[in-house]
Amino acid sequence: MTQPSYSDTSPTSIESFGRRLVGSTVRKTKGLKEIPSEYSSESEGAHTKGTFGKLVESFYYGIDPGNQPCSPDFKDAGVELKTHSLTRGRSGFSAKERLSLGDIQYNEIVSETFETSCFMRKNRLLMLISRRHTENDLLVDAKIELANLIDFNRLPKSDQQIIKEDWNLIAHKVRNGQAHLLSGSDTRYLEAATKGRDGSVRVPQPHSEEPARRRAFAFKAGYLTSLVRRYLNPDAQHTEIDQQEVISDPTEIGDRGFEKAVIERFHPFLNLTIDEIEDRLTVSPNREAKGYRATLVRLIMGVSARKVAEFERAGIELKTILIHENGLSREHMSFPTFRYMGDRSILTEDWDAIDSDEEDEDGTGDNRAIPLIKRTLEDRRFLFAVFEKDSGRERLTKVVFWSMPVVDIERHVRPVWKQAQDCIRSGNLAELPGARFNHVCHVRTHGRGRGLDTLPTPHNGQQTRRSFWLDKHYIQAQIATTQ
């Protein structure tokens, strides 16, 4: 058999060589080097983080570039090689995790611009190899679903603008001595993800004596999913069938940014009643429907689909809040239920674990799980649309983007999570932190207590599902002080 080859100075040659893998596996597709026997028995799992990337990089492409901070793997071609895995659901393939794009160099980013940054020098051209994830299967036998060269300059203009805005937001915080306050929820598509083997480790940052976590640039899983689906179905429409973009004209973002462009859509509708909003929009959605207010908010944004495409990619959740005539909301804000025991339960969680991507060789390499509530609050951003009752009529009074401050997550959510974990482990459910625990976060039931609404516990038999909640007074106070 002829020895395969490619030019490591040509992006198109690198891409063509990668596409030989599509529909096949690294075992079946001959690369430049033989795969050592010790790699042939490695299977999917936390203990093999970085192994698939090694298979593709060292044995298929036959390169050993090391991990140079600002240099792509194929230096002469300007191409960075990236591997990741996909899961398949009813909506098609989705990225299993975020895609790490190199460490954030705190001391360097403060003097960089986006166009000349280390990030762009390394990631302007990405050779993306996507495999199908099958639990416990051998990595050499993982089916390759996609091999595509992603050129930043050929992404949709709105994507380019949002990624640039995200980079600038991260750089701005570091320049202001706030690297310790970085969070995945700060940004839309490109995030500052935690990095390393231990989340309790801190490193120095410029312009502040407060140490910060190590972080890396990463594409969020939602955005990576949109990219993968776009390349898997190049003839399909840009967005999913049940999604619609709120920004169809990239010039609308301009210098003001994505969020300000969205908020400006609401300015003509603030302080109008829902009747007046419907008249102005010439729509009449079903007011008895559970999601009526959310539907009305999407229509104001110009979105008639069930989902906002940019929100799905960025992990932004739309929440509507009704303030009654006594000035209070009736509902606390709930999050997904947690398991009491077993795999992926609250008992297997570690607050200082790192939620690194599976191709990150610098990841934890063990089965510690970052708490679900912590990951949700650090990654999720919300668009709150506030309606207030006035003489029996509802008015739209405020619309704001919000994410929970890092200091509040550490100060108020962490102790609630820790006490909940301790109580479940000991069987002392009576001491689970309730609404009076700290008036910010608490644990309460999330179900009716029958049938499928119960889960097994270590010491207390079947118990109604529970979840973490944010206090309604806390949410109202946050909205009131958010511009």
CSV table of C-alpha atoms in Angstrom, one decimal:
chain,number,residue,atom,x,y,z
A,1,MET,CA,0.0,0.0,0.0
A,2,THR,CA,1.3,3.5,-0.9
A,3,GLN,CA,2.3,5.5,2.1
A,4,PRO,CA,-0.2,8.4,2.5
A,5,SER,CA,1.1,11.9,2.5
A,6,TYR,CA,0.0,15.5,2.7
A,7,SER,CA,1.7,19.0,2.7
A,8,ASP,CA,2.0,20.4,6.2
A,9,THR,CA,2.3,23.9,4.6
A,10,SER,CA,-1.0,23.7,2.8
A,11,PRO,CA,-4.4,24.2,4.7
A,12,THR,CA,-6.3,22.5,1.9
A,13,SER,CA,-3.9,19.5,1.9
A,14,ILE,CA,-4.2,19.2,5.6
A,15,GLU,CA,-8.0,19.2,5.3
A,16,SER,CA,-8.1,16.7,2.4
A,17,PHE,CA,-5.9,14.3,4.4
A,18,GLY,CA,-8.3,14.7,7.4
A,19,ARG,CA,-11.3,14.0,5.3
A,20,ARG,CA,-10.0,10.5,4.5
A,21,LEU,CA,-11.1,9.7,8.1
A,22,VAL,CA,-14.8,10.6,7.6
A,23,GLY,CA,-17.0,7.5,7.8
A,24,SER,CA,-14.1,5.4,9.0
A,25,THR,CA,-11.8,5.2,12.1
A,26,VAL,CA,-8.2,5.9,12.9
A,27,ARG,CA,-7.6,2.1,13.1
A,28,LYS,CA,-8.9,1.5,9.6
A,29,THR,CA,-7.4,4.6,7.9
A,30,LYS,CA,-3.7,4.5,7.4
A,31,GLY,CA,-1.8,7.4,8.8
A,32,LEU,CA,1.8,8.5,8.7
A,33,LYS,CA,2.8,6.4,11.8
A,34,GLU,CA,1.8,3.0,13.2
A,35,ILE,CA,-0.4,3.2,16.3
A,36,PRO,CA,1.4,1.6,19.3
A,37,SER,CA,-0.4,-1.3,20.9
A,38,GLU,CA,-0.9,0.5,24.2
A,39,TYR,CA,-3.1,3.1,22.4
A,40,SER,CA,-5.2,0.4,20.7
A,41,SER,CA,-6.8,-0.7,24.0
A,42,GLU,CA,-7.7,2.8,25.3
A,43,SER,CA,-11.5,3.3,25.6
A,44,GLU,CA,-13.7,6.4,26.2
A,45,GLY,CA,-13.5,7.6,29.7
A,46,ALA,CA,-12.1,10.3,32.1
A,47,HIS,CA,-8.8,8.4,32.4
A,48,THR,CA,-8.1,8.8,28.7
A,49,LYS,CA,-8.5,12.5,28.3
A,50,GLY,CA,-6.4,13.7,25.4
A,51,THR,CA,-5.8,10.2,24.0
A,52,PHE,CA,-7.9,10.6,20.9
A,53,GLY,CA,-6.2,13.9,20.1
A,54,LYS,CA,-2.9,12.1,20.5
A,55,LEU,CA,-4.0,9.4,18.1
A,56,VAL,CA,-4.9,11.9,15.4
A,57,GLU,CA,-2.0,14.3,15.9
A,58,SER,CA,0.9,12.0,16.5
A,59,PHE,CA,0.0,8.8,14.6
A,60,TYR,CA,-2.4,9.9,11.8
A,61,TYR,CA,-0.9,13.3,10.9
A,62,GLY,CA,2.5,12.3,12.3
A,63,ILE,CA,3.3,15.6,14.0
A,64,ASP,CA,4.5,16.5,17.5
A,65,PRO,CA,4.1,20.2,17.9
A,66,GLY,CA,3.9,20.4,21.6
A,67,ASN,CA,1.6,22.8,23.3
A,68,GLN,CA,2.9,26.2,22.2
A,69,PRO,CA,0.7,29.0,23.6
A,70,CYS,CA,0.5,31.2,20.5
A,71,SER,CA,1.6,28.9,17.7
A,72,PRO,CA,-0.8,26.5,15.7
A,73,ASP,CA,0.0,22.8,15.4
A,74,PHE,CA,0.8,23.2,11.7
A,75,LYS,CA,2.9,26.3,12.0
A,76,ASP,CA,3.8,26.8,8.3
A,77,ALA,CA,0.2,26.4,7.3
A,78,GLY,CA,-1.3,28.4,10.2
A,79,VAL,CA,-3.6,25.5,11.1
A,80,GLU,CA,-4.5,24.4,14.6
A,81,LEU,CA,-5.7,20.7,14.9
A,82,LYS,CA,-8.6,20.1,17.2
A,83,THR,CA,-10.5,16.9,18.0
A,84,HIS,CA,-13.7,16.4,20.0
A,85,SER,CA,-16.7,14.1,20.3
A,86,LEU,CA,-20.3,14.2,19.3
A,87,THR,CA,-23.4,12.6,20.8
A,88,ARG,CA,-26.5,11.8,18.7
A,89,GLY,CA,-30.0,12.8,19.8
A,90,ARG,CA,-33.4,13.5,18.2
A,91,SER,CA,-32.2,16.8,16.8
A,92,GLY,CA,-29.1,15.3,15.3
A,93,PHE,CA,-25.4,15.5,16.4
A,94,SER,CA,-24.4,17.7,19.3
A,95,ALA,CA,-21.1,18.6,20.7
A,96,LYS,CA,-20.5,16.6,23.9
A,97,GLU,CA,-18.5,19.3,25.5
A,98,ARG,CA,-16.9,22.7,24.9
A,99,LEU,CA,-13.8,23.0,22.7
A,100,SER,CA,-10.7,24.3,24.4
A,101,LEU,CA,-8.7,26.8,22.3
A,102,GLY,CA,-5.6,27.5,24.3
A,103,ASP,CA,-4.7,29.0,27.6
A,104,ILE,CA,-5.5,32.6,28.4
A,105,GLN,CA,-2.2,34.3,29.1
A,106,TYR,CA,-3.1,36.9,31.6
A,107,ASN,CA,0.1,38.9,31.4
A,108,GLU,CA,0.0,39.0,27.6
A,109,ILE,CA,-3.7,39.6,26.8
A,110,VAL,CA,-3.6,43.0,28.6
A,111,SER,CA,-1.6,44.5,25.8
A,112,GLU,CA,-3.1,42.6,22.8
A,113,THR,CA,-5.8,43.5,20.3
A,114,PHE,CA,-8.2,40.9,19.0
A,115,GLU,CA,-6.8,40.9,15.4
A,116,THR,CA,-3.2,40.4,16.5
A,117,SER,CA,-3.9,38.3,19.6
A,118,CYS,CA,-2.3,35.0,20.6
A,119,PHE,CA,-5.8,33.5,20.3
A,120,MET,CA,-6.2,34.5,16.7
A,121,ARG,CA,-2.6,33.6,15.7
A,122,LYS,CA,-3.4,30.1,17.1
A,123,ASN,CA,-7.0,29.6,16.1
A,124,ARG,CA,-7.7,31.5,12.9
A,125,LEU,CA,-7.8,28.2,11.0
A,126,LEU,CA,-9.0,25.2,12.8
A,127,MET,CA,-8.8,21.6,11.5
A,128,LEU,CA,-11.7,20.1,13.3
A,129,ILE,CA,-12.0,16.3,13.6
A,130,SER,CA,-15.3,15.1,15.1
A,131,ARG,CA,-15.9,11.5,16.3
A,132,ARG,CA,-19.0,9.8,17.5
A,133,HIS,CA,-19.0,9.2,21.3
A,134,THR,CA,-19.9,5.7,22.3
A,135,GLU,CA,-19.4,4.9,26.0
A,136,ASN,CA,-16.7,2.3,26.7
A,137,ASP,CA,-15.8,1.8,23.0
A,138,LEU,CA,-12.2,1.8,21.9
A,139,LEU,CA,-11.0,5.2,20.8
A,140,VAL,CA,-9.2,3.7,17.7
A,141,ASP,CA,-12.7,2.4,16.6
A,142,ALA,CA,-14.6,5.6,17.1
A,143,LYS,CA,-16.4,6.6,13.9
A,144,ILE,CA,-15.3,9.9,12.4
A,145,GLU,CA,-18.3,12.0,11.4
A,146,LEU,CA,-16.7,15.3,10.4
A,147,ALA,CA,-13.3,16.6,9.2
A,148,ASN,CA,-13.5,20.2,8.2
A,149,LEU,CA,-11.2,23.3,8.1
A,150,ILE,CA,-12.9,26.1,9.9
A,151,ASP,CA,-11.7,29.5,8.7
A,152,PHE,CA,-12.6,32.3,11.1
A,153,ASN,CA,-12.8,34.8,8.2
A,154,ARG,CA,-15.5,32.6,6.5
A,155,LEU,CA,-17.8,32.3,9.5
A,156,PRO,CA,-21.0,34.3,9.3
A,157,LYS,CA,-20.2,38.0,10.0
A,158,SER,CA,-22.5,38.0,13.1
A,159,ASP,CA,-20.5,35.0,14.5
A,160,GLN,CA,-17.2,36.9,13.9
A,161,GLN,CA,-18.6,40.0,15.6
A,162,ILE,CA,-19.9,38.0,18.6
A,163,ILE,CA,-16.6,36.1,19.1
A,164,LYS,CA,-14.6,39.3,18.8
A,165,GLU,CA,-16.9,40.9,21.4
A,166,ASP,CA,-16.5,37.9,23.7
A,167,TRP,CA,-12.7,38.1,23.4
A,168,ASN,CA,-12.8,41.8,24.2
A,169,LEU,CA,-15.0,41.2,27.3
A,170,ILE,CA,-12.5,38.7,28.6
A,171,ALA,CA,-9.5,41.0,27.9
A,172,HIS,CA,-11.3,43.9,29.5
A,173,LYS,CA,-11.8,42.0,32.8
A,174,VAL,CA,-8.2,41.0,32.9
A,175,ARG,CA,-7.0,44.5,32.2
A,176,ASN,CA,-9.2,45.7,35.1
A,177,GLY,CA,-7.6,43.2,37.5
A,178,GLN,CA,-10.8,41.1,37.5
A,179,ALA,CA,-9.5,37.8,36.1
A,180,HIS,CA,-10.7,36.2,39.4
A,181,LEU,CA,-14.3,37.2,38.4
A,182,LEU,CA,-14.3,35.7,35.0
A,183,SER,CA,-17.2,33.3,34.3
A,184,GLY,CA,-18.5,31.4,31.3
A,185,SER,CA,-21.7,33.4,31.6
A,186,ASP,CA,-19.8,36.6,30.8
A,187,THR,CA,-19.8,35.8,27.1
A,188,ARG,CA,-21.8,34.3,24.2
A,189,TYR,CA,-19.9,31.9,22.0
A,190,LEU,CA,-16.2,32.2,23.2
A,191,GLU,CA,-15.8,31.6,26.9
A,192,ALA,CA,-13.1,31.7,29.6
A,193,ALA,CA,-13.3,28.1,30.7
A,194,THR,CA,-11.6,26.8,33.9
A,195,LYS,CA,-8.4,24.9,33.3
A,196,GLY,CA,-6.1,22.5,35.1
A,197,ARG,CA,-6.4,19.5,37.4
A,198,ASP,CA,-7.6,21.3,40.5
A,199,GLY,CA,-10.1,24.1,40.6
A,200,SER,CA,-8.8,25.4,44.0
A,201,VAL,CA,-5.4,26.3,42.4
A,202,ARG,CA,-4.9,30.0,41.7
A,203,VAL,CA,-2.3,31.9,39.7
A,204,PRO,CA,-1.2,35.6,39.7
A,205,GLN,CA,-2.9,38.1,37.5
A,206,PRO,CA,-1.8,41.6,36.4
A,207,HIS,CA,-3.3,44.7,38.0
A,208,SER,CA,-4.6,42.9,41.1
A,209,GLU,CA,-3.2,41.1,44.1
A,210,GLU,CA,-6.2,38.7,44.0
A,211,PRO,CA,-5.1,35.4,42.4
A,212,ALA,CA,-7.3,33.9,39.7
A,213,ARG,CA,-8.1,30.5,38.4
A,214,ARG,CA,-6.2,29.2,35.3
A,215,ARG,CA,-8.5,29.6,32.3
A,216,ALA,CA,-8.5,28.8,28.6
A,217,PHE,CA,-10.4,30.1,25.7
A,218,ALA,CA,-13.1,27.7,24.5
A,219,PHE,CA,-16.1,27.5,22.1
A,220,LYS,CA,-19.2,26.8,24.1
A,221,ALA,CA,-20.8,23.5,23.4
A,222,GLY,CA,-23.9,25.1,22.0
A,223,TYR,CA,-22.0,27.2,19.5
A,224,LEU,CA,-19.8,24.2,18.6
A,225,THR,CA,-23.0,22.2,18.0
A,226,SER,CA,-24.2,24.9,15.6
A,227,LEU,CA,-20.9,24.8,13.7
A,228,VAL,CA,-20.9,21.0,13.4
A,229,ARG,CA,-24.4,20.9,12.1
A,230,ARG,CA,-23.7,23.6,9.6
A,231,TYR,CA,-20.7,21.6,8.2
A,232,LEU,CA,-22.5,18.3,8.3
A,233,ASN,CA,-25.4,19.8,6.3
A,234,PRO,CA,-23.9,22.5,4.2
A,235,ASP,CA,-27.0,22.8,2.0
A,236,ALA,CA,-29.4,23.2,4.9
A,237,GLN,CA,-30.5,26.5,6.4
A,238,HIS,CA,-28.1,28.3,8.8
A,239,THR,CA,-30.3,27.7,11.8
A,240,GLU,CA,-32.4,24.7,13.1
A,241,ILE,CA,-36.0,24.3,12.0
A,242,ASP,CA,-37.4,25.3,15.5
A,243,GLN,CA,-34.9,28.2,15.8
A,244,GLN,CA,-34.7,31.7,14.4
A,245,GLU,CA,-32.0,34.3,14.7
A,246,VAL,CA,-32.8,37.6,16.4
A,247,ILE,CA,-30.0,39.4,14.6
A,248,SER,CA,-30.4,38.9,10.8
A,249,ASP,CA,-28.3,41.9,9.9
A,250,PRO,CA,-24.7,41.8,11.3
A,251,THR,CA,-24.4,45.6,11.1
A,252,GLU,CA,-27.1,45.8,13.8
A,253,ILE,CA,-24.5,44.6,16.3
A,254,GLY,CA,-21.9,47.1,15.2
A,255,ASP,CA,-19.8,48.6,18.1
A,256,ARG,CA,-22.6,48.4,20.6
A,257,GLY,CA,-22.5,44.6,20.9
A,258,PHE,CA,-25.0,41.7,20.7
A,259,GLU,CA,-26.9,42.3,24.0
A,260,LYS,CA,-27.4,46.0,23.5
A,261,ALA,CA,-28.7,45.3,20.0
A,262,VAL,CA,-31.2,42.9,21.5
A,263,ILE,CA,-32.3,45.2,24.4
A,264,GLU,CA,-32.9,48.0,21.9
A,265,ARG,CA,-35.7,45.8,20.3
A,266,PHE,CA,-37.7,46.3,23.5
A,267,HIS,CA,-37.4,50.1,23.9
A,268,PRO,CA,-40.6,50.9,21.9
A,269,PHE,CA,-42.6,48.4,24.1
A,270,LEU,CA,-41.5,49.2,27.6
A,271,ASN,CA,-44.3,50.3,29.9
A,272,LEU,CA,-46.9,49.1,27.4
A,273,THR,CA,-49.7,46.7,28.5
A,274,ILE,CA,-49.8,43.3,26.9
A,275,ASP,CA,-52.9,44.5,24.9
A,276,GLU,CA,-50.9,47.4,23.5
A,277,ILE,CA,-48.0,45.2,22.7
A,278,GLU,CA,-50.2,42.7,20.8
A,279,ASP,CA,-51.8,45.6,18.9
A,280,ARG,CA,-48.5,47.1,17.9
A,281,LEU,CA,-47.2,43.7,16.8
A,282,THR,CA,-50.6,42.8,15.2
A,283,VAL,CA,-50.5,39.4,16.9
A,284,SER,CA,-52.7,37.6,19.4
A,285,PRO,CA,-51.0,34.5,21.0
A,286,ASN,CA,-53.0,32.3,23.2
A,287,ARG,CA,-53.0,34.0,26.7
A,288,GLU,CA,-54.0,30.7,28.4
A,289,ALA,CA,-50.9,29.0,27.2
A,290,LYS,CA,-48.2,28.4,29.9
A,291,GLY,CA,-45.5,30.2,27.8
A,292,TYR,CA,-47.6,33.1,26.7
A,293,ARG,CA,-45.3,35.9,28.1
A,294,ALA,CA,-42.2,34.1,26.7
A,295,THR,CA,-43.9,33.9,23.3
A,296,LEU,CA,-44.7,37.6,23.4
A,297,VAL,CA,-41.1,38.5,24.3
A,298,ARG,CA,-39.8,36.4,21.4
A,299,LEU,CA,-42.2,38.2,19.1
A,300,ILE,CA,-41.0,41.6,20.3
A,301,MET,CA,-37.5,40.4,19.4
A,302,GLY,CA,-38.8,39.5,15.9
A,303,VAL,CA,-38.6,35.7,16.5
A,304,SER,CA,-41.7,33.6,15.7
A,305,ALA,CA,-39.9,30.3,16.3
A,306,ARG,CA,-39.9,28.5,19.6
A,307,LYS,CA,-36.2,29.2,20.2
A,308,VAL,CA,-33.8,32.1,19.7
A,309,ALA,CA,-30.9,30.6,17.7
A,310,GLU,CA,-28.2,32.8,19.3
A,311,PHE,CA,-29.5,32.0,22.8
A,312,GLU,CA,-29.3,28.3,22.1
A,313,ARG,CA,-25.6,28.7,20.9
A,314,ALA,CA,-24.7,30.9,23.8
A,315,GLY,CA,-26.5,29.1,26.7
A,316,ILE,CA,-28.9,32.1,27.3
A,317,GLU,CA,-32.2,31.3,28.9
A,318,LEU,CA,-35.3,33.5,28.6
A,319,LYS,CA,-37.2,34.0,31.9
A,320,THR,CA,-40.3,36.0,32.3
A,321,ILE,CA,-41.2,37.3,35.8
A,322,LEU,CA,-44.6,38.6,36.9
A,323,ILE,CA,-44.6,41.2,39.7
A,324,HIS,CA,-47.9,41.4,41.4
A,325,GLU,CA,-49.6,44.5,42.7
A,326,ASN,CA,-48.0,44.0,46.2
A,327,GLY,CA,-44.6,44.4,44.5
A,328,LEU,CA,-43.6,40.8,44.8
A,329,SER,CA,-43.1,37.8,42.5
A,330,ARG,CA,-44.7,34.6,43.8
A,331,GLU,CA,-42.1,32.2,42.5
A,332,HIS,CA,-38.6,31.3,43.3
A,333,MET,CA,-36.4,30.3,40.4
A,334,SER,CA,-35.8,26.6,40.0
A,335,PHE,CA,-33.0,24.6,38.5
A,336,PRO,CA,-32.8,20.9,37.3
A,337,THR,CA,-33.3,18.2,39.9
A,338,PHE,CA,-30.3,16.4,41.3
A,339,ARG,CA,-29.8,12.7,42.1
A,340,TYR,CA,-29.4,11.7,45.7
A,341,MET,CA,-27.1,8.7,45.1
A,342,GLY,CA,-25.3,6.8,42.4
A,343,ASP,CA,-23.6,7.9,39.2
A,344,ARG,CA,-23.8,11.6,38.5
A,345,SER,CA,-25.4,12.3,41.8
A,346,ILE,CA,-24.7,15.1,44.3
A,347,LEU,CA,-22.6,12.6,46.3
A,348,THR,CA,-20.1,12.3,43.4
A,349,GLU,CA,-19.7,16.1,43.0
A,350,ASP,CA,-16.7,18.1,44.1
A,351,TRP,CA,-16.9,21.9,44.2
A,352,ASP,CA,-13.2,22.3,43.2
A,353,ALA,CA,-13.4,19.8,40.2
A,354,ILE,CA,-12.6,21.2,36.8
A,355,ASP,CA,-15.2,20.8,34.0
A,356,SER,CA,-12.5,20.5,31.3
A,357,ASP,CA,-13.1,19.2,27.8
A,358,GLU,CA,-12.3,15.5,27.1
A,359,GLU,CA,-9.4,16.3,24.7
A,360,ASP,CA,-7.6,18.4,27.3
A,361,GLU,CA,-4.5,16.5,28.4
A,362,ASP,CA,-4.3,18.9,31.3
A,363,GLY,CA,-7.8,17.9,32.6
A,364,THR,CA,-8.6,16.1,35.8
A,365,GLY,CA,-8.3,12.6,34.4
A,366,ASP,CA,-10.6,11.3,37.2
A,367,ASN,CA,-14.3,10.9,37.8
A,368,ARG,CA,-14.8,14.0,40.0
A,369,ALA,CA,-17.8,16.0,38.8
A,370,ILE,CA,-18.3,19.7,39.0
A,371,PRO,CA,-21.6,20.3,40.8
A,372,LEU,CA,-24.5,20.7,38.4
A,373,ILE,CA,-25.8,23.8,40.1
A,374,LYS,CA,-22.3,25.4,40.0
A,375,ARG,CA,-21.8,24.6,36.3
A,376,THR,CA,-25.3,25.9,35.4
A,377,LEU,CA,-24.8,29.2,37.3
A,378,GLU,CA,-21.3,29.8,36.0
A,379,ASP,CA,-22.2,29.0,32.4
A,380,ARG,CA,-25.8,30.3,32.1
A,381,ARG,CA,-26.9,33.8,31.2
A,382,PHE,CA,-30.5,34.9,31.5
A,383,LEU,CA,-32.7,37.4,29.7
A,384,PHE,CA,-35.2,38.5,32.3
A,385,ALA,CA,-38.4,40.1,31.0
A,386,VAL,CA,-40.3,41.7,33.8
A,387,PHE,CA,-44.1,42.2,33.7
A,388,GLU,CA,-45.9,44.1,36.4
A,389,LYS,CA,-49.6,44.0,37.3
A,390,ASP,CA,-51.1,47.5,37.5
A,391,SER,CA,-54.9,47.8,38.2
A,392,GLY,CA,-55.4,44.3,36.8
A,393,ARG,CA,-53.4,44.9,33.7
A,394,GLU,CA,-49.9,43.6,32.9
A,395,ARG,CA,-47.2,45.9,31.6
A,396,LEU,CA,-43.7,45.1,30.4
A,397,THR,CA,-41.5,47.2,32.6
A,398,LYS,CA,-37.9,46.0,32.3
A,399,VAL,CA,-35.8,43.7,30.2
A,400,VAL,CA,-32.2,42.9,31.3
A,401,PHE,CA,-29.5,40.3,30.7
A,402,TRP,CA,-28.1,38.8,33.9
A,403,SER,CA,-25.8,36.2,35.2
A,404,MET,CA,-25.1,35.4,38.8
A,405,PRO,CA,-21.9,37.1,40.1
A,406,VAL,CA,-19.0,34.7,40.8
A,407,VAL,CA,-18.7,36.1,44.4
A,408,ASP,CA,-22.4,35.3,45.0
A,409,ILE,CA,-21.9,31.7,43.7
A,410,GLU,CA,-19.0,31.2,46.1
A,411,ARG,CA,-20.5,33.0,49.1
A,412,HIS,CA,-24.1,31.9,48.9
A,413,VAL,CA,-24.5,28.8,46.6
A,414,ARG,CA,-21.4,26.9,47.7
A,415,PRO,CA,-22.5,26.6,51.4
A,416,VAL,CA,-26.0,25.5,50.4
A,417,TRP,CA,-24.6,22.8,48.1
A,418,LYS,CA,-22.2,21.6,50.8
A,419,GLN,CA,-24.8,21.4,53.4
A,420,ALA,CA,-27.2,19.6,51.0
A,421,GLN,CA,-24.5,17.1,50.2
A,422,ASP,CA,-23.6,16.5,53.9
A,423,CYS,CA,-27.3,16.0,54.8
A,424,ILE,CA,-27.9,13.5,52.0
A,425,ARG,CA,-24.8,11.6,52.8
A,426,SER,CA,-25.7,11.4,56.5
A,427,GLY,CA,-29.4,10.8,56.0
A,428,ASN,CA,-30.4,14.0,57.9
A,429,LEU,CA,-32.8,15.4,55.4
A,430,ALA,CA,-34.5,17.6,58.0
A,431,GLU,CA,-31.5,19.8,58.0
A,432,LEU,CA,-31.5,20.5,54.2
A,433,PRO,CA,-31.0,24.2,53.7
A,434,GLY,CA,-34.4,25.9,53.3
A,435,ALA,CA,-35.5,29.3,52.1
A,436,ARG,CA,-34.3,31.0,55.3
A,437,PHE,CA,-30.8,29.5,55.1
A,438,ASN,CA,-29.2,32.6,53.5
A,439,HIS,CA,-32.1,34.2,51.5
A,440,VAL,CA,-30.3,33.6,48.2
A,441,CYS,CA,-30.2,29.9,47.5
A,442,HIS,CA,-32.0,26.9,49.0
A,443,VAL,CA,-33.1,23.3,48.4
A,444,ARG,CA,-36.7,22.3,48.1
A,445,THR,CA,-38.9,19.7,46.5
A,446,HIS,CA,-39.4,19.7,42.7
A,447,GLY,CA,-42.2,17.3,42.1
A,448,ARG,CA,-45.5,15.9,43.5
A,449,GLY,CA,-43.9,13.0,45.6
A,450,ARG,CA,-45.5,10.1,43.7
A,451,GLY,CA,-44.2,7.6,41.1
A,452,LEU,CA,-41.7,9.1,38.7
A,453,ASP,CA,-41.3,12.2,40.9
A,454,THR,CA,-39.3,10.2,43.5
A,455,LEU,CA,-35.7,9.0,43.6
A,456,PRO,CA,-33.8,6.6,45.9
A,457,THR,CA,-31.6,8.0,48.7
A,458,PRO,CA,-28.7,6.4,50.6
A,459,HIS,CA,-30.6,6.3,54.0
A,460,ASN,CA,-34.1,7.6,53.6
A,461,GLY,CA,-35.7,5.4,51.0
A,462,GLN,CA,-37.6,7.0,48.1
A,463,GLN,CA,-37.8,10.7,48.3
A,464,THR,CA,-39.5,13.4,46.2
A,465,ARG,CA,-37.1,14.9,43.7
A,466,ARG,CA,-35.4,18.1,44.9
A,467,SER,CA,-33.5,20.9,43.3
A,468,PHE,CA,-31.6,24.1,44.1
A,469,TRP,CA,-33.6,27.3,43.9
A,470,LEU,CA,-32.7,31.0,43.8
A,471,ASP,CA,-34.8,33.2,46.2
A,472,LYS,CA,-37.4,35.4,44.5
A,473,HIS,CA,-36.3,38.4,46.6
A,474,TYR,CA,-32.7,37.9,45.6
A,475,ILE,CA,-33.7,37.8,41.9
A,476,GLN,CA,-35.8,40.9,42.2
A,477,ALA,CA,-33.0,42.8,43.9
A,478,GLN,CA,-30.5,41.8,41.2
A,479,ILE,CA,-32.9,42.9,38.4
A,480,ALA,CA,-33.5,46.2,40.2
A,481,THR,CA,-29.7,47.0,40.2
A,482,THR,CA,-28.9,45.7,36.7
A,483,GLN,CA,-28.8,48.2,33.9
